[in-house]
Coordinates of C-alpha atoms in Angstrom, one line a residue:
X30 CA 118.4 26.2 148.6
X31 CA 120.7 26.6 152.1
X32 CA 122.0 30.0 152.9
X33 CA 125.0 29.7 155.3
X34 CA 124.8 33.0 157.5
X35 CA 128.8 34.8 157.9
X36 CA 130.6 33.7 160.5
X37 CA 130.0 36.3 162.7
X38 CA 131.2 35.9 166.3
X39 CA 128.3 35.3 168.4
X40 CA 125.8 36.5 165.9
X41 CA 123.8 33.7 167.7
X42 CA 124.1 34.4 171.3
X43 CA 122.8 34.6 173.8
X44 CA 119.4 33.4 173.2
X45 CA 116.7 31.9 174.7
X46 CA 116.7 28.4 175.4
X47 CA 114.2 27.4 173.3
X48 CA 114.7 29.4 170.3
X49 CA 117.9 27.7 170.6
X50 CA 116.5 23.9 170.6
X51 CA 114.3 25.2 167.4
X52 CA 117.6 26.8 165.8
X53 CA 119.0 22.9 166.5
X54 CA 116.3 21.3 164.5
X55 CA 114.2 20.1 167.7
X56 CA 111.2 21.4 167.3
X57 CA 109.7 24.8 166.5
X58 CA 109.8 26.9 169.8
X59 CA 106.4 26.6 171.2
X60 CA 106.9 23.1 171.3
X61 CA 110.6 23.7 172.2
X62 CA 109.0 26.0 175.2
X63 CA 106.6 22.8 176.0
X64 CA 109.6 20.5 176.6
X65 CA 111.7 22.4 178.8
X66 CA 108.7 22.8 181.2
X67 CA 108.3 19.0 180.9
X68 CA 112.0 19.0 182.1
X69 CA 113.0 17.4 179.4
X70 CA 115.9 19.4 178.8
X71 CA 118.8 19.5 180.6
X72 CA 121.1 22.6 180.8
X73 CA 124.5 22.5 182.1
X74 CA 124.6 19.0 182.9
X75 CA 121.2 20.2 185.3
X76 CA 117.2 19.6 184.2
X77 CA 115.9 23.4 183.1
X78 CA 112.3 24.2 183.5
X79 CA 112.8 28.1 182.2
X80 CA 112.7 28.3 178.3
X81 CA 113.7 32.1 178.7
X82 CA 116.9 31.6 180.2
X83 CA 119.6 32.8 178.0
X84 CA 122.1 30.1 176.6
X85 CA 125.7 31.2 175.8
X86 CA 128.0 30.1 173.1
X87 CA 129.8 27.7 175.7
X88 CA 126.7 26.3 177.6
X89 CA 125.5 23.1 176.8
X90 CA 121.8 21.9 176.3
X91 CA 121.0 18.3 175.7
X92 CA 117.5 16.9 174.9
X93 CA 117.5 12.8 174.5
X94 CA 120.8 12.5 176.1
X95 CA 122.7 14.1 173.2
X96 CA 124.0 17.7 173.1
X97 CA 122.2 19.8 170.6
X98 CA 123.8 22.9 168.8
X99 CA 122.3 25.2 166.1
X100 CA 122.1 25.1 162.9
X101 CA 123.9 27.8 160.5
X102 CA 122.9 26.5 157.5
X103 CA 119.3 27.3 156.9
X104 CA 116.7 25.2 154.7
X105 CA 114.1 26.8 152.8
X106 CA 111.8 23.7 151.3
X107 CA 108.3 24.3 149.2
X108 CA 106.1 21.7 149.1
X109 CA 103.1 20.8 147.1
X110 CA 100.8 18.9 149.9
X111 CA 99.3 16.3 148.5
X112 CA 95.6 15.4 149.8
X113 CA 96.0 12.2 153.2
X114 CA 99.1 13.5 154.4
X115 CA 99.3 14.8 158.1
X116 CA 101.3 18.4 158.1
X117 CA 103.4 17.0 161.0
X118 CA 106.8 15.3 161.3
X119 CA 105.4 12.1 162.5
X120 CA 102.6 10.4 163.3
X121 CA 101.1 7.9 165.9
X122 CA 98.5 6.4 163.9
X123 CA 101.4 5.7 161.2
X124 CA 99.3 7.7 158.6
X125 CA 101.4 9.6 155.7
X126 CA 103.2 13.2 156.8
X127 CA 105.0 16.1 155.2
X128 CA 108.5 14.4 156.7
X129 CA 108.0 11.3 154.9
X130 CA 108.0 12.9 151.3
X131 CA 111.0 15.3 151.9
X132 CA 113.1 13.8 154.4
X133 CA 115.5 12.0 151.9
X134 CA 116.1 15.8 150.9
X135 CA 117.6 17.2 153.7
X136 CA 120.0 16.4 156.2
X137 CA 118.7 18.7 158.9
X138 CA 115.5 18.5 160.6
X139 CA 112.6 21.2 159.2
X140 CA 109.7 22.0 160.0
X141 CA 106.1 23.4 158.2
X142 CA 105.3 26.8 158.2
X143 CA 101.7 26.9 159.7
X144 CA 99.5 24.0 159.0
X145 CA 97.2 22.4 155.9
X146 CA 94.6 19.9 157.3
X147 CA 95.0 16.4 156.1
X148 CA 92.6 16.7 153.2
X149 CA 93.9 20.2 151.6
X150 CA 96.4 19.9 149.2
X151 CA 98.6 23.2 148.0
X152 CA 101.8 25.1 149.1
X153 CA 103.7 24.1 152.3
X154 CA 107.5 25.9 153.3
X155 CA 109.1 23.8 155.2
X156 CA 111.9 25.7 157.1
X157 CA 114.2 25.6 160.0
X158 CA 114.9 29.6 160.3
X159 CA 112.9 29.6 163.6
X160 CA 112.7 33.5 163.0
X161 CA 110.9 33.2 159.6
X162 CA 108.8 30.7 160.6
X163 CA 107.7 33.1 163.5
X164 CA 107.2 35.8 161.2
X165 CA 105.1 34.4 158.2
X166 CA 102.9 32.6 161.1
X167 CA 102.5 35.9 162.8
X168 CA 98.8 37.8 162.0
X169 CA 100.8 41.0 162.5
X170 CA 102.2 40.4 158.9
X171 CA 99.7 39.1 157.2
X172 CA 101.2 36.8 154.6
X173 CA 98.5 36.4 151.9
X174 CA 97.4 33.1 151.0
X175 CA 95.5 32.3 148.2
X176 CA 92.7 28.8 148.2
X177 CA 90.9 27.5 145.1
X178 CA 87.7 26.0 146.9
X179 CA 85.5 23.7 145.1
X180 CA 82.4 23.5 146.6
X181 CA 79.1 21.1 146.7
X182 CA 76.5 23.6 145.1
X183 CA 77.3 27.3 143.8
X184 CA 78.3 30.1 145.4
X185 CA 74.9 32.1 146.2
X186 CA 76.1 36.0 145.1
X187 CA 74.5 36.9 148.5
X188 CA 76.9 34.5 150.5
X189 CA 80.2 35.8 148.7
X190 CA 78.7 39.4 150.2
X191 CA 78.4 38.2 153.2
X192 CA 81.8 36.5 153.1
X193 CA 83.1 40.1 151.7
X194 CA 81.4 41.7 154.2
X195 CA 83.0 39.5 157.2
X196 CA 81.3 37.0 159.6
X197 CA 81.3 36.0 163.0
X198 CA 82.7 32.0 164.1
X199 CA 82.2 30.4 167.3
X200 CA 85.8 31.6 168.1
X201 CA 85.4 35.4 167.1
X202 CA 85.1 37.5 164.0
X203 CA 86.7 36.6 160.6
X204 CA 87.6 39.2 158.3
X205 CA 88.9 38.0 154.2
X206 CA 90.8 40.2 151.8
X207 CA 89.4 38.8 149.1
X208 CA 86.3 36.5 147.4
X209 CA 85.6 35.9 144.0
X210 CA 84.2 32.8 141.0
X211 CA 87.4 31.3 139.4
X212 CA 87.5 32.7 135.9
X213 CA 85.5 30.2 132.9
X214 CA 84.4 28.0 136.0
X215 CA 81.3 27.1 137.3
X216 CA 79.8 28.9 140.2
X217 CA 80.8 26.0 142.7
X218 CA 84.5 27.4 141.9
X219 CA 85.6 29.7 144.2
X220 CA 88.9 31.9 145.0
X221 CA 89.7 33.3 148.5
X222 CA 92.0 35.7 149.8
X223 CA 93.0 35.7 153.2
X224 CA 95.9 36.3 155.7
X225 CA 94.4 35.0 158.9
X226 CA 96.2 31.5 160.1
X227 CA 92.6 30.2 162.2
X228 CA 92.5 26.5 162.2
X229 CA 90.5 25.5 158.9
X230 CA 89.2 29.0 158.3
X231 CA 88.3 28.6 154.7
X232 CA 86.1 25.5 155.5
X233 CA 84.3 26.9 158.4
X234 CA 83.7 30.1 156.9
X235 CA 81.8 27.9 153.9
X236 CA 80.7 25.6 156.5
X237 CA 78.7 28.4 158.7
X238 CA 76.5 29.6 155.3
X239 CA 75.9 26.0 154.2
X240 CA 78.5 24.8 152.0
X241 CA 80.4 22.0 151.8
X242 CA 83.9 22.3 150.5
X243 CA 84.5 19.0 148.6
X244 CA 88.4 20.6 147.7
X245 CA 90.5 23.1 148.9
X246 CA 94.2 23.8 147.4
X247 CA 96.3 25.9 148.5
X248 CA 97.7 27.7 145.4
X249 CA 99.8 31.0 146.8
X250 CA 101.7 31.9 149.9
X251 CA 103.6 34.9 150.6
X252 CA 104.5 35.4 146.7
X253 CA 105.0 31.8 146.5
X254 CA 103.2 30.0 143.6
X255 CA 103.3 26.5 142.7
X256 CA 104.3 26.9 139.2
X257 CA 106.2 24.3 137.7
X258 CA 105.3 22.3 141.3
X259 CA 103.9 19.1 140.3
X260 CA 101.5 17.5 143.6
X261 CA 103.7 15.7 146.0
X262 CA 107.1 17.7 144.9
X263 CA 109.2 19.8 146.1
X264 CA 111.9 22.5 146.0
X265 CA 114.4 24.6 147.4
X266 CA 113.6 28.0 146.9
X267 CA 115.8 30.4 144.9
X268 CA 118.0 33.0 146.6
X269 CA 116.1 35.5 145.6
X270 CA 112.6 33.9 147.1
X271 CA 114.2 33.7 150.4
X272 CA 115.2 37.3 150.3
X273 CA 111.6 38.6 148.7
X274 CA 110.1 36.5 152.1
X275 CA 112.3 38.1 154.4
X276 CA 111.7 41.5 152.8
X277 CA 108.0 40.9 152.8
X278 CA 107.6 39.5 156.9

């Protein structure tokens, strides 16, 4: 679904400068951030290398040569990832991304919420409410996110302790909210529980006791499921979705 926000006068401004070029469909603001101090954004006709300075309603910021403005109308897009796609909005090596499936969708740019790696399939909002996007990929909130992890050989009941119990990766401890066999499955089934947004957690943790995980879908995100969400679809979200995730970050 769009939601157009009221017209309220200068509900927007001022804001920072690049919070502004991710409310324009840029980029999301740590790469918005990234291209000011390139200087690739010029501000009031002059090159700005401060992404904090504060843009008014009757500034103008260009980026490419063409003014940029932000966007009222906010996207809220779920995606069911399929596996060899690239969670980016292009690519260099030409190899498959999120963009390419949804882009005859939408009109406006959007971007992922957070990242899958190329090989894990599963739920994938695709947004361009910069502020939602900084909240669900914000640790302080942690948005739970359920995987369904098939792995190479069962689940020793000792590891899922010690999974329970918390362990300790090269880049510091990792703590899950929840572990446990998928229900009428073999052993090599697994369900995790987790808020933490580490690049490929749920493989390394299975990775530093052994395991190989041959799958990994992404099956929840913050109350999200993907019911009725065949692979490689993808939906606007309900009204009511976008206000349970704004409630809930």
């Amino acid at each position: 679904m769009t939601e157009k926000k009221s017209p309220k006068k200068n509900a927007l401004f001022p804001m920072r400068l690049n919070k502004y070029l991710a409310h324009s469909g840029v980029c999301s603001r740590r790469k918005a951030a990234e291209l000011v101090k390139d200087g690739l954004v010029f501000y009031n006709g002059k090159v700005e290398r401060n992404p904090a300075i504060l843009v008014s309603r009757t500034d103008k910021v260009k980026y490419k040569g063409k003014i940029v403005k932000p966007s009222r109308n906010y996207i809220y897009l779920l995606l069911n990832k399929p596996k060899n796609t690239i969670t980016t909005m292009s690519d260099e090596k030409g190899r498959k991304t999120v963009w390419d499936i949804v882009e005859s969708k939408v009109q406006d740019r959007i971007y992922p919420v957070g990242r899958l790696d190329r090989n894990t399939t599963g739920l994938l909002l695709l947004t361009n409410d910069g502020s939602l996007t900084k909240r669900l990929s914000h640790p302080r909130y942690k948005v739970k996110k359920i995987y369904h992890a098939s792995l190479d050989k069962p689940l020793k009941s000792e590891d899922m302790r010690k999974i329970e119990k918390g362990l300790t990766l090269e880049d510091g401890p990792v703590q899950v909210d929840s572990i446990e066999y998928v229900s009428d499955s073999p052993k090599t089934e697994v369900g995790i529980t987790i808020h933490l947004g580490k690049n490929r957690i749920v493989r390394r943790i299975f990775e530093s006791l052994g395991y190989e995980v041959i799958k990994l879908d992404r099956v929840y995100f913050g109350g999200l499921t993907k019911k009725d969400l065949p692979r490689g679809w993808s939906r606007f979200l309900s009204k009511q979705e976008v206000i349970m995730l704004k409630h809930f970050s």
